[in-house]
mmCIF file of C-alpha atoms in Angstrom:
data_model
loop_
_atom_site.group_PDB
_atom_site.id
_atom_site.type_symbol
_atom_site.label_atom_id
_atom_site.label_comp_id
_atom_site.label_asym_id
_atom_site.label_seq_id
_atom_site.Cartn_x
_atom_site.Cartn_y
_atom_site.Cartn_z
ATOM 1 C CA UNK A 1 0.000 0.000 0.000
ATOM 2 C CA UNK A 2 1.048 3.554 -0.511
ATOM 3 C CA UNK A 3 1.860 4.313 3.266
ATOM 4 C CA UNK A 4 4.817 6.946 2.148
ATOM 5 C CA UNK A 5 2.737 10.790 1.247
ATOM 6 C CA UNK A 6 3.889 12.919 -0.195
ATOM 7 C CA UNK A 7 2.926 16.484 -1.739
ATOM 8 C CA UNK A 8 2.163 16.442 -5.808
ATOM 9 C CA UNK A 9 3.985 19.706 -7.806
ATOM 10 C CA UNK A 10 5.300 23.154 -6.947
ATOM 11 C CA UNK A 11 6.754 25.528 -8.661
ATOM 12 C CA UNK A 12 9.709 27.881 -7.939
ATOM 13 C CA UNK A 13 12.216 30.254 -9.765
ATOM 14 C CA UNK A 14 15.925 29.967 -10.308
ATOM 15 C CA UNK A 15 18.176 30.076 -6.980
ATOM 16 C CA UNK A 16 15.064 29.584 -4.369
ATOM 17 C CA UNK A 17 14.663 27.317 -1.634
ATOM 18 C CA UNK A 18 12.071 24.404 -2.084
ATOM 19 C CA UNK A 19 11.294 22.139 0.726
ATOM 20 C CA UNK A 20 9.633 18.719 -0.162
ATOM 21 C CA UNK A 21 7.961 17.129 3.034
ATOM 22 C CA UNK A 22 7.902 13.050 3.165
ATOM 23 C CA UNK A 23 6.191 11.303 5.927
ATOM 24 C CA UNK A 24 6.302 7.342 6.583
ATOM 25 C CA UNK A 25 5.415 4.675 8.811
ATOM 26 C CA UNK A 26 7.551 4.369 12.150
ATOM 27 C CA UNK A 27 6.909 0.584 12.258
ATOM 28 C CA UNK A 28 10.205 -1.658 10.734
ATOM 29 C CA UNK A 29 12.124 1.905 10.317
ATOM 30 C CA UNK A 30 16.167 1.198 8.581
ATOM 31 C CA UNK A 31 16.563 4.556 6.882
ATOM 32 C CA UNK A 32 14.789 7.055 4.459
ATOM 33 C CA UNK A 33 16.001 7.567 0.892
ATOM 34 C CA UNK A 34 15.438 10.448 -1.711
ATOM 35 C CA UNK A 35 15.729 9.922 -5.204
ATOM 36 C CA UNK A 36 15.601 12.790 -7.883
ATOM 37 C CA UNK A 37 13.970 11.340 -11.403
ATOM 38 C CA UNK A 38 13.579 13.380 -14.317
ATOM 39 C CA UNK A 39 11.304 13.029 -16.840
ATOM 40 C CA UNK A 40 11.470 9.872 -18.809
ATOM 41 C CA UNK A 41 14.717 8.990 -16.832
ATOM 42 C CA UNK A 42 15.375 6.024 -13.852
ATOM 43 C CA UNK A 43 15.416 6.907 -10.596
ATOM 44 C CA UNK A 44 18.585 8.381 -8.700
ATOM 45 C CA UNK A 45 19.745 7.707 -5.345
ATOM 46 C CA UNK A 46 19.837 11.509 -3.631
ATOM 47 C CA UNK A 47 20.250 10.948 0.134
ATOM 48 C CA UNK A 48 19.974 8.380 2.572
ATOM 49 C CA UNK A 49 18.989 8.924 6.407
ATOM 50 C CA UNK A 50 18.966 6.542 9.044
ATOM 51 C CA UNK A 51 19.431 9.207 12.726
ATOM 52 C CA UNK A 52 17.541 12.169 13.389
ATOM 53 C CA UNK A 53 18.728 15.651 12.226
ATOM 54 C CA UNK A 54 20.128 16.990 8.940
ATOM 55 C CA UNK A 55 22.162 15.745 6.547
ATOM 56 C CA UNK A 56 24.186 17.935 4.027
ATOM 57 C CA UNK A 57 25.520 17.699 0.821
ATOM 58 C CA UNK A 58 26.172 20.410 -1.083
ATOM 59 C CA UNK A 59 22.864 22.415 -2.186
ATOM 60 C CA UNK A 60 20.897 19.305 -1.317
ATOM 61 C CA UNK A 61 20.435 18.403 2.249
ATOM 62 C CA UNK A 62 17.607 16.088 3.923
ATOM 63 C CA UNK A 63 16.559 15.947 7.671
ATOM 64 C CA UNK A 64 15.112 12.774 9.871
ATOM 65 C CA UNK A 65 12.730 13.308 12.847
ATOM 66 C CA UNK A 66 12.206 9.516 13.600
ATOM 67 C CA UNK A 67 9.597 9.704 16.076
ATOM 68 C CA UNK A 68 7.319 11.958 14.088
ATOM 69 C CA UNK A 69 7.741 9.862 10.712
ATOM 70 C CA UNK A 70 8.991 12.738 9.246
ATOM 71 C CA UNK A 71 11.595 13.996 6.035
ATOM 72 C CA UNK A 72 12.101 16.652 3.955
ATOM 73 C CA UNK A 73 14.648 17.359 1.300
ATOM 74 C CA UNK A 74 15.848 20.761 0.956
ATOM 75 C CA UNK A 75 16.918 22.353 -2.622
ATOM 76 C CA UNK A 76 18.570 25.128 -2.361
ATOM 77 C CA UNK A 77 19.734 27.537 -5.009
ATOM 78 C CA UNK A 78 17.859 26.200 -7.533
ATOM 79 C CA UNK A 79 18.851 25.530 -11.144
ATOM 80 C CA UNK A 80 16.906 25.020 -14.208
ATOM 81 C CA UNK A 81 18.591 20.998 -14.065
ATOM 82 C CA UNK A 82 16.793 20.455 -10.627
ATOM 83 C CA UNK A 83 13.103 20.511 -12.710
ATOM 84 C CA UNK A 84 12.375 16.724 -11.971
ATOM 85 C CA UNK A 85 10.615 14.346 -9.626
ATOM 86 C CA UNK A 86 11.846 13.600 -6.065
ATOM 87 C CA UNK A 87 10.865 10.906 -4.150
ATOM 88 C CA UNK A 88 10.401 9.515 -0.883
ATOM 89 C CA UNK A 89 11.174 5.610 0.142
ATOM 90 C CA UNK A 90 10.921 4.381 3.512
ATOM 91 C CA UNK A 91 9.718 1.065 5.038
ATOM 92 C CA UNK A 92 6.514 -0.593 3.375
ATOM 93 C CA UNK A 93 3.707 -1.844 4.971
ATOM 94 C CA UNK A 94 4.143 -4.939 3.746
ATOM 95 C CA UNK A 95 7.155 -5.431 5.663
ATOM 96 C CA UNK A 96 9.627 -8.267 4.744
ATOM 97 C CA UNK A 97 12.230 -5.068 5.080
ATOM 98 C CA UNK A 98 11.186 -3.504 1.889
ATOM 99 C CA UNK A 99 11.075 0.104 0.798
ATOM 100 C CA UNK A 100 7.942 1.620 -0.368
ATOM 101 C CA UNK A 101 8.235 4.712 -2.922
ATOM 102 C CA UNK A 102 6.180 7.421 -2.370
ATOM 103 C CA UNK A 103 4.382 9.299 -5.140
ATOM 104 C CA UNK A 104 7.024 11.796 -5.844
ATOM 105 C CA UNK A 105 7.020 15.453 -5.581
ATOM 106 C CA UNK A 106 6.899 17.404 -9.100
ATOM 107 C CA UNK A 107 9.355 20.304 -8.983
ATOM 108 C CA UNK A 108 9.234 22.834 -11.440
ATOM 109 C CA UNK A 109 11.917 25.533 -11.471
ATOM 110 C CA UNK A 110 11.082 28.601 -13.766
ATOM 111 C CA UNK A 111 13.515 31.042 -14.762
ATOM 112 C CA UNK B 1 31.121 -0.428 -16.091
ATOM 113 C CA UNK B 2 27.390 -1.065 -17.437
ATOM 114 C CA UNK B 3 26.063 -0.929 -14.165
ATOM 115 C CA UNK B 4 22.479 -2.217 -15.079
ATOM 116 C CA UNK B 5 20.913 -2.932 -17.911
ATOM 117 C CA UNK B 6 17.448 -3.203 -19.419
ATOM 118 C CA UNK B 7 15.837 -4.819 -22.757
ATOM 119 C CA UNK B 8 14.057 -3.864 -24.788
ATOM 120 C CA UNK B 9 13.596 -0.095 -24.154
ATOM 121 C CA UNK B 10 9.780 -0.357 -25.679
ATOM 122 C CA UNK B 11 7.731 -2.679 -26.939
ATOM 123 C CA UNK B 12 4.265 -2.875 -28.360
ATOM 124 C CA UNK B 13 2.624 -6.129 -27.743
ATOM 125 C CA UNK B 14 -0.571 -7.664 -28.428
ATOM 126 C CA UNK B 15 -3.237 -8.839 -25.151
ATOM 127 C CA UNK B 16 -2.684 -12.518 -24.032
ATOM 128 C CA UNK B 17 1.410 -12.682 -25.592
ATOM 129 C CA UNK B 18 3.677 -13.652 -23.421
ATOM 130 C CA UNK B 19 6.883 -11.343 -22.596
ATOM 131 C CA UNK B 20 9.920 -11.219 -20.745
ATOM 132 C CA UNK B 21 11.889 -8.255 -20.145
ATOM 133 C CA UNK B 22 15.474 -8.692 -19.481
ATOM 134 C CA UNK B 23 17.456 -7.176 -16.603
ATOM 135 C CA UNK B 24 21.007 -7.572 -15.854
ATOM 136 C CA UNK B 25 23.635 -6.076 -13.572
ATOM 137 C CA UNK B 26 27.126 -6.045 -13.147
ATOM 138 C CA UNK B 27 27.431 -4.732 -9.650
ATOM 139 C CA UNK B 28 27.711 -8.095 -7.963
ATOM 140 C CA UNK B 29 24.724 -6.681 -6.218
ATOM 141 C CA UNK B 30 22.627 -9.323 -3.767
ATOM 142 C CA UNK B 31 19.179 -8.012 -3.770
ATOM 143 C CA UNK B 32 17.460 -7.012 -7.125
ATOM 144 C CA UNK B 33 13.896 -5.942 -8.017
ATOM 145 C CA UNK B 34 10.850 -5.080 -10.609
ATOM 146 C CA UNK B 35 9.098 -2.358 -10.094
ATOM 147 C CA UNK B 36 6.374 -0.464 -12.216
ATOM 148 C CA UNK B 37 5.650 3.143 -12.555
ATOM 149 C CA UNK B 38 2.203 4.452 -13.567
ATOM 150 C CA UNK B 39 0.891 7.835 -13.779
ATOM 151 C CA UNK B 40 -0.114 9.136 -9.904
ATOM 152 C CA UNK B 41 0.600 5.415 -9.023
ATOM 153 C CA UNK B 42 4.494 5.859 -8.486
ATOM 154 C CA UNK B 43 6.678 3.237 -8.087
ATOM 155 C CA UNK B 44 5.310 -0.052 -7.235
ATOM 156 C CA UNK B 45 7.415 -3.344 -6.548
ATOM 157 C CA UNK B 46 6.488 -6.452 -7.815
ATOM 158 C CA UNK B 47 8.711 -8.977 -7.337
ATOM 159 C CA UNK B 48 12.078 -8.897 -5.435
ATOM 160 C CA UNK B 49 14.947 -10.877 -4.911
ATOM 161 C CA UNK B 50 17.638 -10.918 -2.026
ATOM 162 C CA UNK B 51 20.234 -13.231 -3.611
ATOM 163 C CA UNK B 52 20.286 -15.391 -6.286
ATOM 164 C CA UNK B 53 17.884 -18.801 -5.985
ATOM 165 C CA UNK B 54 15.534 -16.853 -3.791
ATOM 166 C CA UNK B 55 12.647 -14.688 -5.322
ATOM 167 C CA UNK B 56 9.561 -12.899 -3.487
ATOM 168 C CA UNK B 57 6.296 -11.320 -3.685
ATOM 169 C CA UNK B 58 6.429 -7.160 -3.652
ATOM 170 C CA UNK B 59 3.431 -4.899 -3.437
ATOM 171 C CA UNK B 60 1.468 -6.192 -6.633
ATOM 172 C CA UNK B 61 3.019 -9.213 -8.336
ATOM 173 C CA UNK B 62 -0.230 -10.993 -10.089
ATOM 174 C CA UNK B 63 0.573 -11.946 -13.819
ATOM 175 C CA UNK B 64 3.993 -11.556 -13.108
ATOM 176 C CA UNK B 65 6.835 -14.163 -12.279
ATOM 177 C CA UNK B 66 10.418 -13.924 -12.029
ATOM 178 C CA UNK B 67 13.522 -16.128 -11.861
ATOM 179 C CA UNK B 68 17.125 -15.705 -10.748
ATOM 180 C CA UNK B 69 19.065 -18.372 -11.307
ATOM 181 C CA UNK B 70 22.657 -16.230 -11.147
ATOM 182 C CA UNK B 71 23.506 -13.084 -9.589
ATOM 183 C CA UNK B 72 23.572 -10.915 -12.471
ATOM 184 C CA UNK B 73 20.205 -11.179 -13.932
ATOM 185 C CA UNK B 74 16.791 -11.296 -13.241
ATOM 186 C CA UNK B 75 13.993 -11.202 -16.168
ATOM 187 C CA UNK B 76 10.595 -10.478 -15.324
ATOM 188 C CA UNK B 77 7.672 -12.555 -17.496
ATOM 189 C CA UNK B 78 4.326 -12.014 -17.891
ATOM 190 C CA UNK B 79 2.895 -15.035 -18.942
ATOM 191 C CA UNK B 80 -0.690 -13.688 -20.751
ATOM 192 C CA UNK B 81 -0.551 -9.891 -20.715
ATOM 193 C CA UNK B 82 -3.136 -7.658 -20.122
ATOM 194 C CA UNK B 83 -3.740 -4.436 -20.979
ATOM 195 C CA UNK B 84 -3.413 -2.883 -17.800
ATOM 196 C CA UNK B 85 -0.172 -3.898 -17.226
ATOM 197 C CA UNK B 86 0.600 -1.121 -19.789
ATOM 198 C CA UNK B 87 3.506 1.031 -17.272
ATOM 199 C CA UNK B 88 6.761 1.797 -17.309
ATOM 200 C CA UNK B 89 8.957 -1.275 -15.653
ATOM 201 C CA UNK B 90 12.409 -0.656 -13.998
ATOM 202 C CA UNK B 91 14.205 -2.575 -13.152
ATOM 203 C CA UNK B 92 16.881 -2.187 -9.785
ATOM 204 C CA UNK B 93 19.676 -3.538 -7.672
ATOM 205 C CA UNK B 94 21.142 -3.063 -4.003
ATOM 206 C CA UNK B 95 24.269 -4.758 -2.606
ATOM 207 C CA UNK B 96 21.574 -5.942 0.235
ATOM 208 C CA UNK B 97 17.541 -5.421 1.163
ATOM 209 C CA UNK B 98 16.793 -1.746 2.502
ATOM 210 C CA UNK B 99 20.100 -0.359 0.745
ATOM 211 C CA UNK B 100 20.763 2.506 -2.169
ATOM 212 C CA UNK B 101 18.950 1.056 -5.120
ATOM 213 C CA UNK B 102 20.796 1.590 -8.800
ATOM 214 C CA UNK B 103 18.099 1.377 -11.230
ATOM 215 C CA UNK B 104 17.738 0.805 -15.188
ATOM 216 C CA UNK B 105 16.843 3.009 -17.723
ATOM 217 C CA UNK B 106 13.564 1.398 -17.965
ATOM 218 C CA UNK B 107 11.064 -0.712 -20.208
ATOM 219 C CA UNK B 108 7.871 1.464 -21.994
ATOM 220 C CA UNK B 109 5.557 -1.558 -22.362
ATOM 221 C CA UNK B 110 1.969 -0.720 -24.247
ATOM 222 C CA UNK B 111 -0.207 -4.174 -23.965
ATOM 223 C CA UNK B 112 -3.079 -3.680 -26.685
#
């Protein structure tokens, strides 16, 4: 089932801020992922968190709050190449330590 | 260094065929997977694998089936197919369960 939400589409100008919220069951918790996609492309691995707080890497960074089920990945000075999907995977409810994807979040950067 | 590969890119096919699309990896990777992407669907898995022999059920595996009898590749069949499994498959690989995932560029399949 589709346990991981997720917001649909925003849209922001060059060199903003975006924040794309993720929340996810608690139950058989080993991490939460990001993955950018752009259109008509595969998946690719963005971040990975597994303790609480926020992670960094370069004008990308995602934070954990474990006991509220809670990410969010954090774009910041945004560029024309960051127009894509991002998504959310965290544990499924079907368990067997699988990872559910959310939805994705549609970004749209306009000039 | 491939990394993972998918074929055919696209493919047409008529209701009640049978297909197989082909995945392979060169990663050494344990754990590999199937998923399907359909519009406000996302990414749904349908069959997995942890290591090669051992195969399992994901979030919506009916019509599908999937073997892996070596660690580098794992095709996905669907024995009579139906027009709703019309989607874009990918196809993906870990080194272990609940890891990164690399994934493939992806099969367009259109069932008429």
């Amino acid at each position: 089932g589709q346990n991981i939400d997720q917001p649909t589409e925003m849209t922001a100008t060059e060199g903003a801020i975006v924040q794309i919220n993720c929340t996810y069951q608690t139950s058989g918790f080993n991490g939460l992922f990001w993955y950018q996609q752009h259109a008509g492309e595969a998946p690719t691995f963005l971040s990975y968190n597994v303790l609480d707080g926020l992670e960094e890497k370069g004008r990308f960074s995602s934070f954990l709050s474990r006991s509220k089920g809670y990410s969010y990945l954090l774009l910041k000075e945004l560029q024309m190449k960051d127009s894509a999907s991002y998504l959310c995977a965290g544990p499924a409810v079907y368990g067997n330590n699988r990872l559910a994807f959310g939805k994705g979040n549609q970004v749209v950067v306009i000039p | 260094i491939a990394g993972i590969t998918q074929a055919p890119t696209s493919q047409i096919l008529a209701a009640g065929r049978r297909m197989t699309l082909r995945c392979t990896q060169d990663m050494r990777h344990n754990a590999m997977y199937w998923y399907r992407q359909d519009l406000g669907l996302g990414l749904r898995l349908i069959h997995y694998s942890n290591t090669a022999g051992t195969t399992g059920k994901g979030e919506v595996p009916d019509g599908y089936s999937v073997s892996r009898a070596n660690t580098d590749d794992f095709p996905l069949t669907l024995a009579s197919a139906v027009p709703s499994q019309t989607s874009v498959y990918f196809c993906a690989s870990s080194t272990s369960s609940y890891n990164e995932q690399f994934f493939g560029p992806g099969t367009r399949l259109t069932v008429l």
